[in-house]
Amino acid sequence: MAAITIKNMDVTYNKGKSYVIKDMNLEIKDGEFCVFLGPSGCGKSTFLRCLNRLEIPTGGSIKFEGIEVDDAHIDAVRQKMGMVFQHFNLFPHLTVKQNLCLAPELLKLKSKEEASKRAEELLARVGLSDKANVFPKSLSGGQQQRIAIARAIVNEPEVLLLDEPLGALDLKLRQDMQQELIKIKNELGITFIFVTHDQEEALTLSDTIVVMSEGKIQQIGTPTDIYNEPINSFVADFIGESNILNGTMVRDCLVRFCGQEFECVDKGFGENAPVDVVIRPEDLYIFPVSDAAQLRGIVQSCIFKGVHYEMAVAVGDYEFLVQDYHAFEAGSEASPCLY
Ligand code: ADP
Ligand code: MG
């Protein structure tokens, strides 16, 4: 069964004239790591808050394991959901262990002894057993977020909602925590719904990515689907770096851009249809200009990126981004090639 089913969900304000979420339709499978990805302000947090009714949708329906998420059922739903925020939201006047035990005791889900035992297990799980009796402010950001995650799973939720939980951490720690989250998810087998504006994070973590823009779902797919087959130029541009050019689909498997025709794998656009051509920088190679070269231009910049060089090459009025192991100096003539 789907863990969560969303049908025609809207969130509007200004008496319905402005929308934050528009006509969202989606199923999230049980046990899935589902990442919502989109730029700041696109409605990700609003969406997540609707799932546990911290925000009330103005239209449509949300079902959790077949149960309508409405006022009548919200207590039962919330018992099965944990939530982690970007700013760890630990209670500063409670010790780490008290933070973990608070909800299970308040909700009377566990006895004091059971809550204490579970808290100790989780502290061991996140490698912070020695911090049980300290206050949150004496912990680093990464440690606080580990505690916040432990706190969110102390009630053994079936779904964990995470709103940019790693956003306040520096890169190295964020990457460590990403691996940690994948482990936790695999061990617990629960559904993760994770919101981020970081495309690399989305690709790393997810089984399924939902790309959002301006309150609407743009594309739903696996990381490879989304990366290799972006459905429109917004998705292509948002996930990874892309060259996006105006082109014409001459016929099936033949596309024209920059005044030249190129073979491709795409079909079904009809004849002479205008299209956005998306070329990933790593799919372009750089060669010296030859008579056979279809694209020729001048290298504008060349930066060493560790594994490859990244070059901007001006061809006519378009600047191609090319990643190759070979470097061509700025100012030199070069030919970006697809094969
Ligand atoms: P994200 O988490 O993707 O950054 P949010 O869900 O926080 O986005 O916000 C989505 C957008 O909705 C923002 O631009 C926010 O300003 C706007 N918004 C949300 N509620 C209201 C409201 N009641 N009045 C005006 N704007 C709102
Ligand atoms: Mg947000």
Short mmCIF file of C-alpha atoms and ligand atoms in Angstrom, two decimals:
data_model
loop_
_atom_site.label_atom_id
_atom_site.label_comp_id
_atom_site.label_asym_id
_atom_site.label_seq_id
_atom_site.Cartn_x
_atom_site.Cartn_y
_atom_site.Cartn_z
CA MET A 1 0.00 0.00 0.00
CA ALA A 2 1.11 3.56 -0.60
CA ALA A 3 2.20 5.23 2.62
CA ILE A 4 0.83 8.57 1.48
CA THR A 5 -1.58 9.47 -1.31
CA ILE A 6 -2.12 13.10 -2.26
CA LYS A 7 -4.92 14.12 -4.61
CA ASN A 8 -5.48 17.57 -6.09
CA MET A 9 -3.96 19.31 -3.09
CA ASP A 10 -3.94 23.11 -3.07
CA VAL A 11 -2.62 25.58 -0.54
CA THR A 12 -3.79 29.11 -1.29
CA TYR A 13 -3.81 32.44 0.48
CA ASN A 14 -5.17 35.87 -0.35
CA LYS A 15 -8.68 34.38 -0.49
CA GLY A 16 -7.63 31.73 -2.96
CA LYS A 17 -6.08 34.19 -5.41
CA SER A 18 -2.46 33.25 -4.72
CA TYR A 19 -1.22 29.73 -4.31
CA VAL A 20 1.73 28.11 -2.55
CA ILE A 21 0.88 24.58 -3.76
CA LYS A 22 -1.21 24.00 -6.85
CA ASP A 23 -3.02 20.75 -7.74
CA MET A 24 -0.47 18.36 -6.29
CA ASN A 25 -0.96 14.66 -7.08
CA LEU A 26 1.42 12.08 -5.74
CA GLU A 27 1.88 8.68 -4.16
CA ILE A 28 4.72 7.97 -1.76
CA LYS A 29 5.42 4.28 -1.33
CA ASP A 30 5.91 2.55 1.97
CA GLY A 31 9.63 2.38 2.86
CA GLU A 32 10.67 4.84 0.16
CA PHE A 33 13.31 7.56 0.54
CA CYS A 34 11.46 10.37 -1.22
CA VAL A 35 13.24 13.70 -1.65
CA PHE A 36 11.44 16.93 -2.53
CA LEU A 37 13.80 19.21 -4.37
CA GLY A 38 13.27 22.78 -5.46
CA PRO A 39 14.48 26.34 -5.06
CA SER A 40 13.81 28.39 -1.96
CA GLY A 41 10.19 29.57 -1.81
CA CYS A 42 8.76 26.86 -4.09
CA GLY A 43 6.53 25.45 -1.34
CA LYS A 44 8.57 22.53 0.02
CA SER A 45 8.15 23.33 3.72
CA THR A 46 4.48 24.12 3.23
CA PHE A 47 3.99 20.74 1.57
CA LEU A 48 5.78 18.90 4.37
CA ARG A 49 3.80 20.73 7.04
CA CYS A 50 0.56 19.73 5.32
CA LEU A 51 1.44 16.07 5.79
CA ASN A 52 1.11 16.33 9.57
CA ARG A 53 -1.40 19.17 9.43
CA LEU A 54 0.82 21.87 10.88
CA GLU A 55 -0.51 23.60 7.77
CA ILE A 56 -4.04 22.94 6.52
CA PRO A 57 -4.49 22.50 2.77
CA THR A 58 -7.21 24.62 1.20
CA GLY A 59 -8.23 21.90 -1.25
CA GLY A 60 -7.81 18.26 -2.17
CA SER A 61 -6.98 15.35 0.09
CA ILE A 62 -4.07 13.63 1.82
CA LYS A 63 -4.36 10.03 2.90
CA PHE A 64 -1.91 8.30 5.20
CA GLU A 65 -2.18 4.50 4.97
CA GLY A 66 -5.69 4.99 3.64
CA ILE A 67 -6.75 7.29 6.49
CA GLU A 68 -7.74 10.86 5.66
CA VAL A 69 -5.34 13.37 7.27
CA ASP A 70 -8.01 15.66 8.76
CA ASP A 71 -8.91 17.01 12.20
CA ALA A 72 -10.69 13.80 13.14
CA HIS A 73 -7.66 11.59 12.50
CA ILE A 74 -4.69 13.87 13.08
CA ASP A 75 -3.71 12.53 16.51
CA ALA A 76 -3.46 8.98 15.21
CA VAL A 77 -1.53 10.20 12.16
CA ARG A 78 0.92 12.29 14.19
CA GLN A 79 1.73 9.31 16.42
CA LYS A 80 3.10 7.57 13.35
CA MET A 81 5.12 10.53 12.05
CA GLY A 82 8.37 12.04 13.29
CA MET A 83 9.70 15.40 12.15
CA VAL A 84 13.18 16.95 11.96
CA PHE A 85 13.73 20.64 11.19
CA GLN A 86 16.72 22.55 9.87
CA HIS A 87 17.24 24.24 13.21
CA PHE A 88 17.40 21.38 15.54
CA ASN A 89 14.69 22.69 17.88
CA LEU A 90 16.01 20.80 20.89
CA PHE A 91 14.67 22.06 24.22
CA PRO A 92 17.58 24.03 25.69
CA HIS A 93 16.52 23.56 29.32
CA LEU A 94 16.36 19.76 29.00
CA THR A 95 19.31 17.38 28.86
CA VAL A 96 19.86 15.29 25.77
CA LYS A 97 18.18 12.28 27.34
CA GLN A 98 15.26 14.34 28.65
CA ASN A 99 14.80 15.70 25.13
CA LEU A 100 14.51 12.15 23.87
CA CYS A 101 12.15 10.93 26.59
CA LEU A 102 9.77 13.89 26.60
CA ALA A 103 7.43 12.95 23.76
CA PRO A 104 7.03 9.24 24.55
CA GLU A 105 6.25 10.07 28.16
CA LEU A 106 3.88 12.95 27.37
CA LEU A 107 1.99 10.95 24.77
CA LYS A 108 2.02 8.00 27.20
CA LEU A 109 3.31 5.81 24.39
CA LYS A 110 5.90 4.31 26.68
CA SER A 111 6.47 3.91 30.40
CA LYS A 112 9.28 5.93 31.95
CA GLU A 113 11.53 2.87 31.96
CA GLU A 114 10.74 1.96 28.36
CA ALA A 115 11.33 5.52 27.20
CA SER A 116 14.65 5.64 29.05
CA LYS A 117 15.78 2.34 27.54
CA ARG A 118 14.78 3.39 24.03
CA ALA A 119 16.56 6.75 24.47
CA GLU A 120 19.75 4.96 25.48
CA GLU A 121 19.53 2.63 22.48
CA LEU A 122 19.13 5.57 20.12
CA LEU A 123 21.97 7.54 21.70
CA ALA A 124 24.20 4.52 21.11
CA ARG A 125 22.85 4.32 17.56
CA VAL A 126 23.90 7.90 16.80
CA GLY A 127 27.21 7.50 18.66
CA LEU A 128 26.44 9.91 21.50
CA SER A 129 25.92 7.68 24.54
CA ASP A 130 28.35 9.79 26.55
CA LYS A 131 26.23 12.94 26.01
CA ALA A 132 23.01 11.71 27.67
CA ASN A 133 23.21 14.11 30.60
CA VAL A 134 24.54 17.27 28.96
CA PHE A 135 22.49 20.21 27.68
CA PRO A 136 22.13 20.79 23.92
CA LYS A 137 24.15 24.02 23.91
CA SER A 138 27.34 22.13 24.81
CA LEU A 139 27.02 20.04 21.61
CA SER A 140 28.25 20.87 18.12
CA GLY A 141 25.75 21.47 15.31
CA GLY A 142 26.28 17.98 13.94
CA GLN A 143 25.78 16.39 17.36
CA GLN A 144 22.62 18.43 17.96
CA GLN A 145 21.20 17.29 14.65
CA ARG A 146 21.99 13.65 15.50
CA ILE A 147 20.02 14.12 18.72
CA ALA A 148 17.15 15.77 16.83
CA ILE A 149 17.03 12.77 14.48
CA ALA A 150 17.16 10.35 17.41
CA ARG A 151 14.33 12.29 19.05
CA ALA A 152 12.23 12.10 15.92
CA ILE A 153 12.50 8.30 15.77
CA VAL A 154 12.13 7.59 19.47
CA ASN A 155 8.40 6.93 19.07
CA GLU A 156 9.10 4.44 16.30
CA PRO A 157 7.32 6.43 13.59
CA GLU A 158 6.38 4.88 10.27
CA VAL A 159 7.22 8.06 8.41
CA LEU A 160 9.96 10.58 9.10
CA LEU A 161 9.53 14.11 7.74
CA LEU A 162 12.78 16.04 7.37
CA ASP A 163 12.85 19.71 6.39
CA GLU A 164 16.35 20.64 5.18
CA PRO A 165 17.77 18.90 8.27
CA LEU A 166 21.39 19.18 7.14
CA GLY A 167 21.17 22.74 5.81
CA ALA A 168 22.99 24.30 8.76
CA LEU A 169 25.94 21.90 8.68
CA ASP A 170 29.17 22.37 6.77
CA LEU A 171 29.86 20.28 3.67
CA LYS A 172 31.95 17.46 5.13
CA LEU A 173 29.63 16.92 8.07
CA ARG A 174 26.62 17.11 5.77
CA GLN A 175 28.05 14.32 3.63
CA ASP A 176 28.75 12.15 6.70
CA MET A 177 25.21 12.75 7.95
CA GLN A 178 23.78 11.82 4.54
CA GLN A 179 25.44 8.41 4.79
CA GLU A 180 24.20 8.13 8.37
CA LEU A 181 20.61 8.87 7.31
CA ILE A 182 20.72 6.24 4.57
CA LYS A 183 21.91 3.70 7.17
CA ILE A 184 19.20 4.68 9.64
CA LYS A 185 16.56 4.43 6.96
CA ASN A 186 17.73 0.99 5.84
CA GLU A 187 17.87 -0.30 9.41
CA LEU A 188 14.46 1.01 10.39
CA GLY A 189 12.76 0.36 7.05
CA ILE A 190 10.55 3.42 7.47
CA THR A 191 9.45 5.98 4.89
CA PHE A 192 11.60 9.11 4.68
CA ILE A 193 10.20 12.31 3.20
CA PHE A 194 13.07 14.72 2.91
CA VAL A 195 13.04 18.31 1.69
CA THR A 196 16.10 20.04 0.28
CA HIS A 197 17.18 22.70 -2.21
CA ASP A 198 20.51 20.89 -2.71
CA GLN A 199 20.51 18.79 -5.88
CA GLU A 200 23.55 16.73 -4.95
CA GLU A 201 21.95 15.85 -1.65
CA ALA A 202 18.77 14.81 -3.48
CA LEU A 203 20.69 12.59 -5.91
CA THR A 204 22.70 11.00 -3.07
CA LEU A 205 19.82 10.17 -0.76
CA SER A 206 16.75 9.40 -2.76
CA ASP A 207 14.93 6.43 -4.20
CA THR A 208 12.57 8.97 -5.74
CA ILE A 209 13.05 12.68 -6.39
CA VAL A 210 10.11 15.05 -6.74
CA VAL A 211 11.26 18.26 -8.41
CA MET A 212 9.14 21.27 -7.52
CA SER A 213 8.95 24.80 -8.82
CA GLU A 214 6.49 27.52 -7.86
CA GLY A 215 4.19 25.16 -6.00
CA LYS A 216 3.94 22.62 -8.78
CA ILE A 217 5.51 19.23 -9.33
CA GLN A 218 7.75 19.37 -12.39
CA GLN A 219 8.96 15.78 -12.47
CA ILE A 220 8.92 12.62 -10.38
CA GLY A 221 11.54 9.94 -10.96
CA THR A 222 14.60 8.05 -9.83
CA PRO A 223 17.83 10.06 -9.58
CA THR A 224 19.06 8.62 -12.89
CA ASP A 225 15.74 9.38 -14.65
CA ILE A 226 15.77 12.93 -13.44
CA TYR A 227 19.42 13.48 -14.29
CA ASN A 228 19.43 11.78 -17.68
CA GLU A 229 15.92 12.53 -18.87
CA PRO A 230 14.90 15.89 -17.43
CA ILE A 231 11.38 16.62 -18.58
CA ASN A 232 11.90 20.35 -19.16
CA SER A 233 14.57 23.01 -19.05
CA PHE A 234 13.75 23.93 -15.45
CA VAL A 235 14.57 20.41 -14.24
CA ALA A 236 17.64 20.18 -16.49
CA ASP A 237 18.95 23.46 -15.18
CA PHE A 238 18.18 22.73 -11.57
CA ILE A 239 19.72 19.24 -11.48
CA GLY A 240 23.37 19.36 -12.41
CA GLU A 241 24.91 21.75 -14.86
CA SER A 242 23.52 21.89 -18.36
CA ASN A 243 23.88 23.55 -21.67
CA ILE A 244 20.36 24.48 -22.75
CA LEU A 245 19.95 25.75 -26.31
CA ASN A 246 17.07 26.60 -28.59
CA GLY A 247 16.88 23.94 -31.26
CA THR A 248 14.64 22.34 -33.83
CA MET A 249 13.73 18.67 -33.98
CA VAL A 250 14.10 18.23 -37.76
CA ARG A 251 12.57 14.75 -37.54
CA ASP A 252 12.94 11.72 -35.27
CA CYS A 253 16.58 11.34 -34.17
CA LEU A 254 17.82 14.49 -35.90
CA VAL A 255 18.11 17.85 -34.15
CA ARG A 256 19.38 21.21 -35.37
CA PHE A 257 21.10 23.85 -33.22
CA CYS A 258 23.86 26.42 -33.77
CA GLY A 259 23.16 26.09 -37.52
CA GLN A 260 24.18 22.41 -37.61
CA GLU A 261 22.34 19.07 -37.61
CA PHE A 262 23.13 16.37 -35.06
CA GLU A 263 21.95 12.80 -34.64
CA CYS A 264 20.21 12.10 -31.34
CA VAL A 265 18.04 9.44 -29.67
CA ASP A 266 14.88 11.49 -29.22
CA LYS A 267 11.64 10.75 -31.04
CA GLY A 268 8.02 11.78 -31.20
CA PHE A 269 8.29 15.55 -31.46
CA GLY A 270 7.04 15.64 -35.09
CA GLU A 271 8.85 17.51 -37.85
CA ASN A 272 10.53 20.88 -37.41
CA ALA A 273 9.33 21.23 -33.83
CA PRO A 274 11.03 23.83 -31.61
CA VAL A 275 12.74 22.14 -28.63
CA ASP A 276 15.08 22.91 -25.75
CA VAL A 277 18.27 20.99 -26.39
CA VAL A 278 19.95 19.89 -23.14
CA ILE A 279 23.58 18.80 -23.22
CA ARG A 280 25.40 17.92 -20.02
CA PRO A 281 28.93 19.40 -19.85
CA GLU A 282 30.37 15.93 -19.20
CA ASP A 283 28.83 14.71 -22.49
CA LEU A 284 30.85 17.24 -24.49
CA TYR A 285 34.48 16.68 -25.46
CA ILE A 286 36.95 19.28 -26.58
CA PHE A 287 39.09 18.93 -29.71
CA PRO A 288 41.33 21.14 -31.81
CA VAL A 289 39.38 22.76 -34.62
CA SER A 290 39.38 20.63 -37.79
CA ASP A 291 37.61 20.87 -41.16
CA ALA A 292 35.04 18.34 -39.96
CA ALA A 293 34.22 20.28 -36.78
CA GLN A 294 30.53 21.18 -36.55
CA LEU A 295 30.94 23.58 -33.65
CA ARG A 296 33.92 25.87 -33.40
CA GLY A 297 34.60 28.62 -30.93
CA ILE A 298 36.99 30.42 -28.60
CA VAL A 299 37.74 29.19 -25.08
CA GLN A 300 36.68 31.90 -22.63
CA SER A 301 37.91 30.29 -19.42
CA CYS A 302 39.47 27.06 -18.23
CA ILE A 303 39.32 25.95 -14.61
CA PHE A 304 40.88 22.82 -13.10
CA LYS A 305 38.21 21.02 -11.05
CA GLY A 306 40.24 18.13 -9.65
CA VAL A 307 39.00 15.31 -11.88
CA HIS A 308 38.45 17.32 -15.05
CA TYR A 309 38.86 20.78 -16.52
CA GLU A 310 35.79 22.96 -16.95
CA MET A 311 35.88 25.25 -19.98
CA ALA A 312 33.50 27.88 -21.27
CA VAL A 313 33.62 27.94 -25.07
CA ALA A 314 31.87 30.72 -27.03
CA VAL A 315 30.33 29.36 -30.24
CA GLY A 316 28.46 32.13 -32.05
CA ASP A 317 26.37 33.79 -29.34
CA TYR A 318 26.12 30.67 -27.16
CA GLU A 319 28.66 29.80 -24.47
CA PHE A 320 29.06 26.04 -24.01
CA LEU A 321 30.19 24.56 -20.72
CA VAL A 322 32.51 21.61 -21.42
CA GLN A 323 34.11 19.19 -18.95
CA ASP A 324 37.04 17.22 -20.27
CA TYR A 325 40.32 15.70 -19.05
CA HIS A 326 42.11 17.77 -21.68
CA ALA A 327 42.65 21.46 -21.12
CA PHE A 328 42.49 24.17 -23.79
CA GLU A 329 43.76 27.55 -22.63
CA ALA A 330 41.55 30.62 -22.54
CA GLY A 331 41.84 32.44 -25.85
CA SER A 332 42.54 29.34 -27.92
CA GLU A 333 40.34 28.03 -30.72
CA ALA A 334 38.54 24.79 -29.92
CA SER A 335 35.71 22.57 -31.01
CA PRO A 336 33.15 21.19 -28.52
CA CYS A 337 32.02 17.76 -29.79
CA LEU A 338 29.29 15.36 -28.77
CA TYR A 339 31.27 12.26 -29.76
P1 ADP B 1 10.29 26.52 0.67
O1 ADP B 1 10.26 25.67 1.89
O2 ADP B 1 10.33 25.76 -0.61
O3 ADP B 1 11.40 27.55 0.71
P2 ADP B 1 7.79 27.59 1.68
O4 ADP B 1 6.85 26.44 1.72
O5 ADP B 1 8.38 28.00 2.96
O6 ADP B 1 8.91 27.34 0.58
O7 ADP B 1 7.03 28.88 1.09
C1 ADP B 1 6.42 28.92 -0.17
C2 ADP B 1 6.00 30.30 -0.53
O8 ADP B 1 4.73 30.63 -0.02
C3 ADP B 1 6.93 31.40 -0.06
O9 ADP B 1 7.20 32.24 -1.13
C4 ADP B 1 6.12 32.09 1.04
O10 ADP B 1 6.49 33.43 1.15
C5 ADP B 1 4.71 31.93 0.54
N1 ADP B 1 3.63 31.94 1.54
C6 ADP B 1 3.26 30.93 2.32
N2 ADP B 1 2.19 31.25 3.08
C7 ADP B 1 1.90 32.53 2.79
C8 ADP B 1 0.89 33.45 3.25
N3 ADP B 1 -0.02 33.11 4.15
N4 ADP B 1 0.91 34.67 2.73
C9 ADP B 1 1.83 35.02 1.81
N5 ADP B 1 2.77 34.20 1.33
C10 ADP B 1 2.81 32.97 1.82
MG MG B 2 11.54 25.61 3.54
#
